[in-house]
PDB file of C-alpha atoms in Angstrom:
ATOM      1  CA  MET A   1      13.641 -16.051   2.223  1.00 41.00           C
ATOM      2  CA  VAL A   2      10.338 -16.648   3.965  1.00 44.00           C
ATOM      3  CA  VAL A   3       7.060 -17.760   2.421  1.00 48.00           C
ATOM      4  CA  TYR A   4       4.020 -18.116   4.650  1.00 47.00           C
ATOM      5  CA  PHE A   5       0.270 -17.671   4.915  1.00 49.00           C
ATOM      6  CA  GLN A   6      -0.600 -14.524   6.789  1.00 46.00           C
ATOM      7  CA  ASN A   7      -3.696 -15.440   8.735  1.00 43.00           C
ATOM      8  CA  LEU A   8      -2.740 -18.459  10.798  1.00 44.00           C
ATOM      9  CA  LYS A   9      -4.741 -16.730  13.527  1.00 43.00           C
ATOM     10  CA  ILE A  10      -8.029 -14.951  12.840  1.00 40.00           C
ATOM     11  CA  GLU A  11      -8.331 -11.597  14.573  1.00 44.00           C
ATOM     12  CA  GLN A  12     -11.032 -11.305  17.230  1.00 41.00           C
ATOM     13  CA  SER A  13     -12.923  -8.617  15.349  1.00 44.00           C
ATOM     14  CA  GLY A  14     -13.173 -10.693  12.173  1.00 49.00           C
ATOM     15  CA  ASP A  15     -10.844 -11.263   9.274  1.00 68.00           C
ATOM     16  CA  ILE A  16     -10.466  -8.655   6.542  1.00 84.00           C
ATOM     17  CA  TYR A  17      -8.101  -8.288   3.626  1.00 91.00           C
ATOM     18  CA  GLN A  18      -8.757 -11.975   2.587  1.00 90.00           C
ATOM     19  CA  ARG A  19      -5.506 -12.908   4.319  1.00 87.00           C
ATOM     20  CA  ASP A  20      -6.420 -16.598   4.363  1.00 89.00           C
ATOM     21  CA  ARG A  21      -5.655 -16.633   0.620  1.00 93.00           C
ATOM     22  CA  ILE A  22      -2.501 -14.530   0.617  1.00 94.00           C
ATOM     23  CA  VAL A  23       1.067 -15.762   0.718  1.00 94.00           C
ATOM     24  CA  THR A  24       3.822 -13.257   1.468  1.00 94.00           C
ATOM     25  CA  LEU A  25       7.365 -13.265   0.092  1.00 94.00           C
ATOM     26  CA  HIS A  26       9.773 -11.238   2.188  1.00 90.00           C
ATOM     27  CA  ARG A  27      13.093  -9.499   1.545  1.00 87.00           C
ATOM     28  CA  ILE A  28      12.328  -8.640  -2.058  1.00 92.00           C
ATOM     29  CA  ASP A  29      14.320  -5.427  -1.554  1.00 90.00           C
ATOM     30  CA  ILE A  30      17.705  -7.134  -1.823  1.00 86.00           C
ATOM     31  CA  ASP A  31      19.948  -6.137  -4.728  1.00 81.00           C
ATOM     32  CA  GLY A  32      19.458  -9.371  -6.657  1.00 76.00           C
ATOM     33  CA  ILE A  33      15.663  -9.043  -6.751  1.00 86.00           C
ATOM     34  CA  ARG A  34      14.925  -5.307  -6.801  1.00 79.00           C
ATOM     35  CA  PRO A  35      15.752  -4.841 -10.522  1.00 82.00           C
ATOM     36  CA  GLU A  36      13.660  -7.913 -11.422  1.00 88.00           C
ATOM     37  CA  TYR A  37      10.275  -7.001  -9.934  1.00 92.00           C
ATOM     38  CA  ASP A  38       8.513  -7.278 -13.303  1.00 91.00           C
ATOM     39  CA  THR A  39      10.141 -10.632 -14.042  1.00 93.00           C
ATOM     40  CA  LEU A  40       9.226 -12.025 -10.625  1.00 92.00           C
ATOM     41  CA  LYS A  41       5.663 -10.790 -11.027  1.00 94.00           C
ATOM     42  CA  ASN A  42       5.280 -12.477 -14.407  1.00 95.00           C
ATOM     43  CA  GLU A  43       6.768 -15.748 -13.162  1.00 95.00           C
ATOM     44  CA  ILE A  44       4.437 -15.834 -10.144  1.00 95.00           C
ATOM     45  CA  LEU A  45       1.387 -14.945 -12.250  1.00 96.00           C
ATOM     46  CA  ASN A  46       2.139 -17.874 -14.582  1.00 96.00           C
ATOM     47  CA  ILE A  47       1.630 -20.332 -11.723  1.00 96.00           C
ATOM     48  CA  ASP A  48      -1.721 -22.149 -11.785  1.00 95.00           C
ATOM     49  CA  GLY A  49      -3.941 -20.851  -9.002  1.00 96.00           C
ATOM     50  CA  VAL A  50      -2.283 -17.444  -8.607  1.00 97.00           C
ATOM     51  CA  VAL A  51      -4.815 -14.609  -8.937  1.00 97.00           C
ATOM     52  CA  SER A  52      -2.649 -11.516  -8.417  1.00 97.00           C
ATOM     53  CA  ILE A  53       0.575 -10.245  -6.874  1.00 97.00           C
ATOM     54  CA  ALA A  54       1.310  -6.893  -5.240  1.00 97.00           C
ATOM     55  CA  TYR A  55       4.369  -5.237  -3.743  1.00 97.00           C
ATOM     56  CA  SER A  56       4.462  -3.026  -0.647  1.00 97.00           C
ATOM     57  CA  ASN A  57       6.666  -1.797   2.165  1.00 95.00           C
ATOM     58  CA  GLN A  58       4.487  -3.778   4.569  1.00 93.00           C
ATOM     59  CA  VAL A  59       1.296  -5.811   4.773  1.00 94.00           C
ATOM     60  CA  PRO A  60      -1.839  -5.426   6.918  1.00 93.00           C
ATOM     61  CA  PHE A  61      -1.328  -5.962  10.645  1.00 90.00           C
ATOM     62  CA  ASP A  62       2.449  -5.443  10.449  1.00 88.00           C
ATOM     63  CA  GLN A  63       3.679  -2.838  12.911  1.00 80.00           C
ATOM     64  CA  SER A  64       5.619   0.101  11.499  1.00 79.00           C
ATOM     65  CA  ASN A  65       6.124   3.812  12.016  1.00 80.00           C
ATOM     66  CA  SER A  66       6.159   4.911   8.386  1.00 89.00           C
ATOM     67  CA  THR A  67       4.846   8.453   8.485  1.00 94.00           C
ATOM     68  CA  PHE A  68       5.518  12.097   7.638  1.00 95.00           C
ATOM     69  CA  SER A  69       3.744  15.370   8.324  1.00 96.00           C
ATOM     70  CA  VAL A  70       1.130  16.798   5.943  1.00 97.00           C
ATOM     71  CA  LYS A  71      -1.180  19.808   5.734  1.00 97.00           C
ATOM     72  CA  ALA A  72      -4.281  20.678   3.724  1.00 97.00           C
ATOM     73  CA  GLU A  73      -3.106  24.170   2.770  1.00 95.00           C
ATOM     74  CA  LEU A  74       0.301  25.030   1.348  1.00 94.00           C
ATOM     75  CA  ASN A  75       0.950  27.921   3.740  1.00 91.00           C
ATOM     76  CA  ASP A  76      -0.705  26.395   6.801  1.00 90.00           C
ATOM     77  CA  THR A  77       1.740  25.471   9.565  1.00 86.00           C
ATOM     78  CA  ALA A  78      -0.824  25.131  12.352  1.00 87.00           C
ATOM     79  CA  ASN A  79      -3.078  22.306  11.135  1.00 90.00           C
ATOM     80  CA  VAL A  80      -0.485  19.608  10.559  1.00 96.00           C
ATOM     81  CA  PHE A  81      -0.839  15.864  11.199  1.00 97.00           C
ATOM     82  CA  SER A  82       1.043  12.678  10.375  1.00 96.00           C
ATOM     83  CA  PRO A  83      -0.826   9.919   8.499  1.00 97.00           C
ATOM     84  CA  TYR A  84       0.269   6.317   8.393  1.00 96.00           C
ATOM     85  CA  VAL A  85       2.054   5.861   5.044  1.00 97.00           C
ATOM     86  CA  ILE A  86       1.805   2.604   3.049  1.00 97.00           C
ATOM     87  CA  ARG A  87       3.780   2.359  -0.179  1.00 97.00           C
ATOM     88  CA  VAL A  88       2.076  -0.061  -2.547  1.00 97.00           C
ATOM     89  CA  SER A  89       2.097  -1.265  -6.132  1.00 97.00           C
ATOM     90  CA  PRO A  90      -1.093  -0.726  -8.174  1.00 95.00           C
ATOM     91  CA  ASP A  91      -2.370  -4.296  -7.613  1.00 96.00           C
ATOM     92  CA  PHE A  92      -2.347  -3.940  -3.816  1.00 98.00           C
ATOM     93  CA  PHE A  93      -5.988  -2.888  -3.456  1.00 97.00           C
ATOM     94  CA  HIS A  94      -7.284  -5.796  -5.556  1.00 97.00           C
ATOM     95  CA  THR A  95      -5.001  -8.310  -3.852  1.00 97.00           C
ATOM     96  CA  TYR A  96      -6.177  -7.297  -0.370  1.00 96.00           C
ATOM     97  CA  ASP A  97      -9.805  -6.756  -1.413  1.00 96.00           C
ATOM     98  CA  ILE A  98      -9.802  -3.090  -0.382  1.00 97.00           C
ATOM     99  CA  PRO A  99     -12.824  -1.407  -1.995  1.00 96.00           C
ATOM    100  CA  ILE A 100     -12.728   2.038  -3.566  1.00 97.00           C
ATOM    101  CA  ASN A 101     -15.404   4.334  -2.118  1.00 98.00           C
ATOM    102  CA  TRP A 102     -14.626   7.144  -4.548  1.00 98.00           C
ATOM    103  CA  GLY A 103     -12.377   7.617  -7.570  1.00 97.00           C
ATOM    104  CA  ARG A 104      -9.860   5.023  -8.666  1.00 97.00           C
ATOM    105  CA  THR A 105      -6.751   3.172  -7.608  1.00 96.00           C
ATOM    106  CA  ILE A 106      -3.266   4.086  -8.772  1.00 96.00           C
ATOM    107  CA  GLY A 107      -1.854   2.524 -11.939  1.00 92.00           C
ATOM    108  CA  ASN A 108       1.293   2.016 -13.980  1.00 86.00           C
ATOM    109  CA  GLU A 109       0.182   3.971 -17.048  1.00 88.00           C
ATOM    110  CA  VAL A 110      -1.061   7.235 -15.538  1.00 91.00           C
ATOM    111  CA  ALA A 111       1.276  10.227 -15.157  1.00 86.00           C
ATOM    112  CA  ASN A 112       2.255  10.922 -11.539  1.00 96.00           C
ATOM    113  CA  ASP A 113       0.890   7.585 -10.269  1.00 97.00           C
ATOM    114  CA  ILE A 114       4.386   6.184  -9.592  1.00 96.00           C
ATOM    115  CA  PHE A 115       6.632   8.174  -7.266  1.00 96.00           C
ATOM    116  CA  LYS A 116       9.889   9.658  -8.534  1.00 92.00           C
ATOM    117  CA  PRO A 117      12.157  11.657  -6.191  1.00 87.00           C
ATOM    118  CA  LYS A 118      12.069  14.953  -8.109  1.00 88.00           C
ATOM    119  CA  MET A 119       8.357  15.045  -8.897  1.00 94.00           C
ATOM    120  CA  SER A 120       6.380  17.969  -7.481  1.00 95.00           C
ATOM    121  CA  THR A 121       2.975  16.211  -7.502  1.00 97.00           C
ATOM    122  CA  ILE A 122       2.028  12.579  -6.936  1.00 97.00           C
ATOM    123  CA  ASN A 123      -1.355  10.850  -7.175  1.00 98.00           C
ATOM    124  CA  VAL A 124      -2.407   9.043  -4.008  1.00 98.00           C
ATOM    125  CA  VAL A 125      -5.200   7.092  -2.334  1.00 98.00           C
ATOM    126  CA  VAL A 126      -6.350   7.911   1.213  1.00 98.00           C
ATOM    127  CA  ASN A 127      -8.829   6.415   3.641  1.00 98.00           C
ATOM    128  CA  GLU A 128     -11.998   8.171   4.767  1.00 98.00           C
ATOM    129  CA  LEU A 129     -10.449   9.176   8.108  1.00 98.00           C
ATOM    130  CA  MET A 130      -7.595  10.998   6.396  1.00 98.00           C
ATOM    131  CA  LEU A 131     -10.030  12.726   4.053  1.00 98.00           C
ATOM    132  CA  GLN A 132     -11.927  13.957   7.111  1.00 98.00           C
ATOM    133  CA  LYS A 133      -8.772  15.168   8.900  1.00 97.00           C
ATOM    134  CA  LEU A 134      -7.844  17.167   5.805  1.00 97.00           C
ATOM    135  CA  GLY A 135     -11.245  18.866   5.943  1.00 96.00           C
ATOM    136  CA  PHE A 136     -12.278  17.370   2.586  1.00 97.00           C
ATOM    137  CA  ASP A 137     -15.225  15.237   1.522  1.00 97.00           C
ATOM    138  CA  HIS A 138     -16.157  13.308  -1.624  1.00 97.00           C
ATOM    139  CA  ASN A 139     -17.496  16.483  -3.220  1.00 96.00           C
ATOM    140  CA  THR A 140     -14.391  18.598  -2.643  1.00 96.00           C
ATOM    141  CA  GLU A 141     -13.305  19.677  -6.116  1.00 95.00           C
ATOM    142  CA  ASN A 142      -9.529  19.808  -5.670  1.00 94.00           C
ATOM    143  CA  LYS A 143      -8.463  17.151  -3.186  1.00 97.00           C
ATOM    144  CA  VAL A 144      -4.820  18.223  -2.895  1.00 98.00           C
ATOM    145  CA  PHE A 145      -2.653  18.399   0.226  1.00 98.00           C
ATOM    146  CA  TYR A 146       1.045  18.969   0.909  1.00 97.00           C
ATOM    147  CA  ASP A 147       3.987  17.678   2.883  1.00 96.00           C
ATOM    148  CA  MET A 148       6.359  19.993   4.752  1.00 93.00           C
ATOM    149  CA  GLY A 149       9.197  19.918   2.240  1.00 91.00           C
ATOM    150  CA  TYR A 150      12.647  18.629   3.058  1.00 86.00           C
ATOM    151  CA  LYS A 151      15.887  20.646   3.177  1.00 85.00           C
ATOM    152  CA  GLU A 152      16.100  22.385  -0.209  1.00 86.00           C
ATOM    153  CA  ARG A 153      13.011  20.632  -1.608  1.00 90.00           C
ATOM    154  CA  PRO A 154       9.800  22.685  -1.465  1.00 93.00           C
ATOM    155  CA  PRO A 155       6.566  21.044  -0.229  1.00 95.00           C
ATOM    156  CA  ARG A 156       5.303  18.306  -2.538  1.00 96.00           C
ATOM    157  CA  ALA A 157       1.642  18.186  -3.588  1.00 97.00           C
ATOM    158  CA  TYR A 158      -0.410  15.009  -3.108  1.00 98.00           C
ATOM    159  CA  ASN A 159      -3.420  14.691  -5.397  1.00 98.00           C
ATOM    160  CA  ILE A 160      -6.130  12.354  -4.090  1.00 98.00           C
ATOM    161  CA  VAL A 161      -7.433  10.143  -6.906  1.00 98.00           C
ATOM    162  CA  GLY A 162      -9.088   7.476  -4.754  1.00 98.00           C
ATOM    163  CA  ILE A 163     -10.691   7.015  -1.341  1.00 98.00           C
ATOM    164  CA  VAL A 164     -10.924   3.712   0.546  1.00 98.00           C
ATOM    165  CA  PRO A 165     -12.793   2.764   3.742  1.00 97.00           C
ATOM    166  CA  THR A 166     -11.218   3.383   7.114  1.00 96.00           C
ATOM    167  CA  GLN A 167      -9.924  -0.058   8.054  1.00 94.00           C
ATOM    168  CA  ASN A 168      -7.539  -0.912  10.859  1.00 90.00           C
ATOM    169  CA  PHE A 169      -4.418  -1.572   8.826  1.00 92.00           C
ATOM    170  CA  LEU A 170      -2.284  -2.068  11.937  1.00 88.00           C
ATOM    171  CA  GLY A 171      -4.612  -4.622  13.518  1.00 83.00           C
ATOM    172  CA  PHE A 172      -7.643  -4.491  15.751  1.00 76.00           C
ATOM    173  CA  HIS A 173      -5.711  -3.794  18.938  1.00 78.00           C
ATOM    174  CA  ASN A 174      -4.589  -0.431  17.515  1.00 83.00           C
ATOM    175  CA  GLU A 175      -6.574   2.765  17.097  1.00 89.00           C
ATOM    176  CA  LEU A 176      -7.795   3.743  13.655  1.00 93.00           C
ATOM    177  CA  LYS A 177      -5.376   6.017  11.821  1.00 94.00           C
ATOM    178  CA  PRO A 178      -5.470   8.200   8.712  1.00 97.00           C
ATOM    179  CA  ASN A 179      -3.903   6.131   5.925  1.00 97.00           C
ATOM    180  CA  LEU A 180      -2.015   7.398   2.885  1.00 98.00           C
ATOM    181  CA  PHE A 181      -1.255   4.991   0.005  1.00 98.00           C
ATOM    182  CA  PHE A 182       1.003   5.672  -2.958  1.00 98.00           C
ATOM    183  CA  ALA A 183       3.310   3.758  -5.298  1.00 97.00           C
ATOM    184  CA  ASP A 184       7.024   4.024  -4.518  1.00 96.00           C
ATOM    185  CA  PRO A 185       9.033   0.991  -5.759  1.00 94.00           C
ATOM    186  CA  ALA A 186      12.171   2.047  -3.866  1.00 93.00           C
ATOM    187  CA  TYR A 187      10.431   1.099  -0.594  1.00 94.00           C
ATOM    188  CA  TYR A 188       8.922  -2.270  -1.536  1.00 95.00           C
ATOM    189  CA  ARG A 189      10.008  -5.047   0.847  1.00 94.00           C
ATOM    190  CA  THR A 190       7.238  -7.657   0.527  1.00 95.00           C
ATOM    191  CA  ALA A 191       5.331  -9.390  -2.259  1.00 96.00           C
ATOM    192  CA  SER A 192       1.759 -10.481  -1.488  1.00 97.00           C
ATOM    193  CA  VAL A 193       0.414 -13.298  -3.652  1.00 97.00           C
ATOM    194  CA  LEU A 194      -3.340 -13.903  -3.797  1.00 96.00           C
ATOM    195  CA  ILE A 195      -4.178 -17.498  -4.636  1.00 96.00           C
ATOM    196  CA  ALA A 196      -7.411 -19.245  -5.592  1.00 95.00           C
ATOM    197  CA  LYS A 197      -9.171 -21.411  -3.013  1.00 90.00           C
ATOM    198  CA  ASP A 198      -8.889 -24.559  -5.137  1.00 88.00           C
ATOM    199  CA  ASN A 199      -5.792 -26.743  -4.645  1.00 83.00           C
ATOM    200  CA  MET A 200      -4.001 -24.207  -2.488  1.00 90.00           C
ATOM    201  CA  THR A 201      -1.348 -26.709  -1.384  1.00 90.00           C
ATOM    202  CA  ALA A 202      -0.152 -27.326  -4.929  1.00 93.00           C
ATOM    203  CA  THR A 203      -0.133 -23.614  -5.718  1.00 94.00           C
ATOM    204  CA  LEU A 204       1.900 -22.865  -2.598  1.00 91.00           C
ATOM    205  CA  ALA A 205       4.449 -25.544  -3.554  1.00 92.00           C
ATOM    206  CA  GLN A 206       4.889 -23.968  -6.987  1.00 93.00           C
ATOM    207  CA  ILE A 207       5.321 -20.526  -5.454  1.00 92.00           C
ATOM    208  CA  GLU A 208       8.005 -21.850  -3.106  1.00 88.00           C
ATOM    209  CA  SER A 209       9.790 -23.516  -6.013  1.00 88.00           C
ATOM    210  CA  THR A 210       9.743 -20.304  -8.066  1.00 86.00           C
ATOM    211  CA  TRP A 211      10.905 -18.203  -5.111  1.00 80.00           C
ATOM    212  CA  GLU A 212      13.881 -20.481  -4.500  1.00 71.00           C
TER     213      GLU A 212
END
C-alpha cells in the first residue's frame, strides 16, 4: 500500500486541486478493502485533521485512457466524440476544490446518482468544454446525452445535473479535454484524503497507522 502527498512538485502553470493538502491511498480496489469502503471512510474521517475523503478511479494529473463514445441525440451517429471519463464518489468535488458553475454535485441519496449496471439513466457532472461539444449551454432545458450502447444493451442516457470549469485534469502538458464525472464504486482504485493545514505531520502519521 502506498500513502503519499500528491504535489511534491508544483506544476509550471500553477497548482490547482489543493493537492498540497491531499494524501492518496492506492489499491483500495483489492478484495479485502472493496466491501469496506464505508468503514474505511468513517475511520479516516475520525482522525484529527482530516477534512474529507473521496474515492475515484484516478486522481488529477494521473495519465489514463478511460473513455467511451457519446452523442447528444439518441439517433445521431455522425456527431460522436469520446470524453475523458472520471469515476468519483460524491465527496470528490469538495476534496479537490472543484467549483460547481451550474447545478449540483452527485450524492448518495438521490436516485440515479450512483451507477448500477442495468440502469437506463444516470446523473452526471460534466465540464464546460463537454457541455459545449454536446451543443448545450447552461440554459438548455434537458441536458441529456447518450452512449452508443453495448452488445444487447441499448444506449444509456446521461442526465447532466452539474457543470464544472474546464480544468486540465491530465496535467498542464496535455490539451484540455471534455470531462465526464459520475459515481461508479466498481471502478474506484484510489482514496484521496484532504487534511487541514495545521499539524499535517501528525495527521499523516495517523492516516498511515489506520491504513496499515
